[in-house]
Amino acid sequence: MIFELTMPLPPCMNEIINQARSSWQASAELKKYWTNLIGEFVRECEFCFDSTVWIEFHWYLKNFARDSDNVAAAAKFIMDGLVTGRAIRNDNLTVIQSPVVHYYHRSSGDDGVLLRLSQSPDFLLDNFIVSNQFSRHSLEKYNQKITHLISKQL
């Protein structure tokens, strides 16, 4: 089963750094506020993963001049909120499986994030194929090339 959560965009890296520069208390308050906000939201959604999880982030942004790594830093608040809301038992690498995929989309409305989670990685292929605009024919062609290259090495 795939769970999808849509929420406002938490603070990004530059905002986090600016808060930390003002004082460590302000930074801690920012972290606590967003972690608890997301945790409360997740708790209301009433879902729980008891083992490993694959995650896909869809960042919706009005301003594409932002750095992707700056935006992706907001994942910290989201992951911690998933733990606080008891949707996952931990956000370490024994629970959160690779790859953690990030997609960036233009938004005509407010900045936000769509989070997709599943206990199976299969759902990750759907958006990978769409985002890279591979056709079935192209995938088969590349699969044949890869198979051919591997067979030459054996």
Coordinates of C-alpha atoms in Angstrom, one line a residue:
M1 CA 0.0 0.0 0.0
I2 CA 1.2 3.5 -0.8
F3 CA 0.5 6.4 1.6
E4 CA 0.5 9.9 0.3
L5 CA 0.7 13.0 2.5
T6 CA 0.5 16.6 1.3
M7 CA 1.7 19.4 3.5
P8 CA 3.1 22.9 3.4
L9 CA 6.9 23.2 2.8
P10 CA 8.8 23.1 6.0
P11 CA 11.8 25.5 6.4
C12 CA 14.6 24.9 4.0
M13 CA 18.4 25.0 4.7
N14 CA 18.8 28.7 4.4
E15 CA 15.9 29.4 6.8
I16 CA 17.3 26.8 9.2
I17 CA 20.7 28.4 9.1
N18 CA 19.3 31.9 9.6
Q19 CA 17.4 30.8 12.7
A20 CA 20.5 29.1 14.1
R21 CA 22.5 32.3 13.6
S22 CA 20.1 34.3 15.6
S23 CA 20.3 31.9 18.6
W24 CA 20.3 28.2 19.3
Q25 CA 17.0 28.6 21.2
A26 CA 15.3 30.0 18.1
S27 CA 16.7 27.1 16.0
A28 CA 15.5 24.5 18.6
E29 CA 12.1 26.2 18.6
L30 CA 11.8 26.0 14.8
K31 CA 12.8 22.3 14.9
K32 CA 10.4 21.5 17.7
Y33 CA 7.5 23.4 16.1
W34 CA 7.8 21.8 12.7
T35 CA 8.5 18.3 14.0
N36 CA 5.5 18.4 16.3
L37 CA 3.2 20.0 13.6
I38 CA 4.1 17.2 11.2
G39 CA 3.9 14.6 13.9
E40 CA 0.4 15.7 14.9
F41 CA -0.7 15.6 11.2
V42 CA 0.8 12.1 10.7
R43 CA -0.9 10.9 13.9
E44 CA -4.3 12.1 12.6
C45 CA -3.7 10.1 9.3
E46 CA -3.6 6.9 11.4
F47 CA -1.0 4.8 9.6
C48 CA 2.0 2.9 10.8
F49 CA 4.8 1.0 9.2
D50 CA 6.3 -1.7 11.4
S51 CA 9.4 -2.4 9.3
T52 CA 11.3 -0.9 6.4
V53 CA 10.0 2.0 4.4
W54 CA 10.8 3.6 1.0
I55 CA 10.1 7.3 0.6
E56 CA 9.6 9.6 -2.3
F57 CA 9.5 13.4 -1.9
H58 CA 7.7 15.6 -4.5
W59 CA 8.7 19.2 -3.8
Y60 CA 6.3 21.8 -5.3
L61 CA 8.0 25.2 -5.6
K62 CA 7.0 28.6 -7.1
N63 CA 10.6 29.6 -7.2
F64 CA 12.9 27.3 -9.1
A65 CA 15.9 29.5 -8.4
R66 CA 16.3 27.6 -5.1
D67 CA 19.0 24.9 -4.8
S68 CA 17.7 21.4 -4.7
D69 CA 19.8 20.5 -1.7
N70 CA 18.5 23.6 0.2
V71 CA 14.9 22.4 -0.4
A72 CA 15.7 18.8 0.4
A73 CA 17.0 19.8 3.9
A74 CA 13.3 20.2 4.8
A75 CA 13.1 16.4 4.8
K76 CA 14.7 16.5 8.3
F77 CA 11.5 18.0 9.8
I78 CA 9.3 15.6 7.9
M79 CA 11.3 12.4 8.8
D80 CA 11.4 13.5 12.5
G81 CA 7.7 14.2 12.3
L82 CA 7.0 10.7 11.0
V83 CA 8.8 9.3 14.1
T84 CA 7.0 11.7 16.5
G85 CA 3.7 10.8 14.9
R86 CA 4.5 7.1 15.3
A87 CA 4.2 6.3 11.6
I88 CA 7.7 4.9 11.6
R89 CA 9.7 3.6 14.5
N90 CA 12.9 5.4 13.6
D91 CA 14.2 7.5 10.7
N92 CA 17.7 5.9 10.5
L93 CA 19.0 3.8 7.6
T94 CA 17.7 0.5 9.0
V95 CA 14.2 1.7 8.5
I96 CA 14.4 4.3 5.7
Q97 CA 15.6 2.4 2.6
S98 CA 17.6 3.6 -0.3
P99 CA 17.0 5.3 -2.6
V100 CA 15.1 8.2 -1.1
V101 CA 13.9 10.0 -4.2
H102 CA 13.4 13.7 -4.6
Y103 CA 11.3 15.2 -7.5
Y104 CA 11.0 19.0 -8.0
H105 CA 7.8 20.4 -9.6
R106 CA 6.8 24.0 -10.5
S107 CA 3.9 25.2 -8.4
S108 CA 1.4 27.9 -9.3
G109 CA 0.2 27.9 -5.7
D110 CA 1.9 27.8 -2.4
D111 CA 5.1 25.8 -1.8
G112 CA 4.5 22.3 -0.5
V113 CA 5.5 18.7 -0.5
L114 CA 3.8 15.5 -1.4
L115 CA 5.3 12.6 0.5
R116 CA 4.8 9.0 -0.7
L117 CA 5.7 6.1 1.5
S118 CA 5.4 2.3 1.0
Q119 CA 6.8 -0.9 2.5
S120 CA 7.8 -2.0 -1.0
P121 CA 10.1 -0.1 -3.4
D122 CA 8.1 -1.0 -6.5
F123 CA 6.1 2.3 -6.5
L124 CA 9.4 4.2 -7.0
L125 CA 9.6 3.0 -10.6
D126 CA 6.3 4.7 -11.6
N127 CA 7.6 8.2 -11.3
F128 CA 11.1 7.4 -12.3
I129 CA 9.9 6.2 -15.7
V130 CA 7.5 9.1 -16.1
S131 CA 10.0 11.8 -15.0
N132 CA 12.7 10.5 -17.3
Q133 CA 10.2 10.1 -20.1
F134 CA 11.3 6.6 -21.0
S135 CA 8.9 4.7 -23.3
R136 CA 8.5 0.9 -22.9
H137 CA 10.4 0.6 -26.2
S138 CA 13.3 2.6 -24.9
L139 CA 13.4 0.6 -21.7
E140 CA 13.5 -2.7 -23.6
K141 CA 16.2 -1.4 -25.9
Y142 CA 18.4 -0.3 -22.9
N143 CA 17.7 -3.6 -21.2
Q144 CA 18.9 -5.5 -24.3
K145 CA 22.1 -3.4 -24.4
I146 CA 22.8 -4.0 -20.7
T147 CA 22.1 -7.7 -21.1
H148 CA 24.5 -7.8 -24.1
L149 CA 27.2 -5.9 -22.2
I150 CA 26.9 -8.2 -19.2
S151 CA 27.0 -11.4 -21.4
K152 CA 30.2 -10.1 -23.1
Q153 CA 31.9 -9.7 -19.7
L154 CA 31.0 -13.2 -18.7

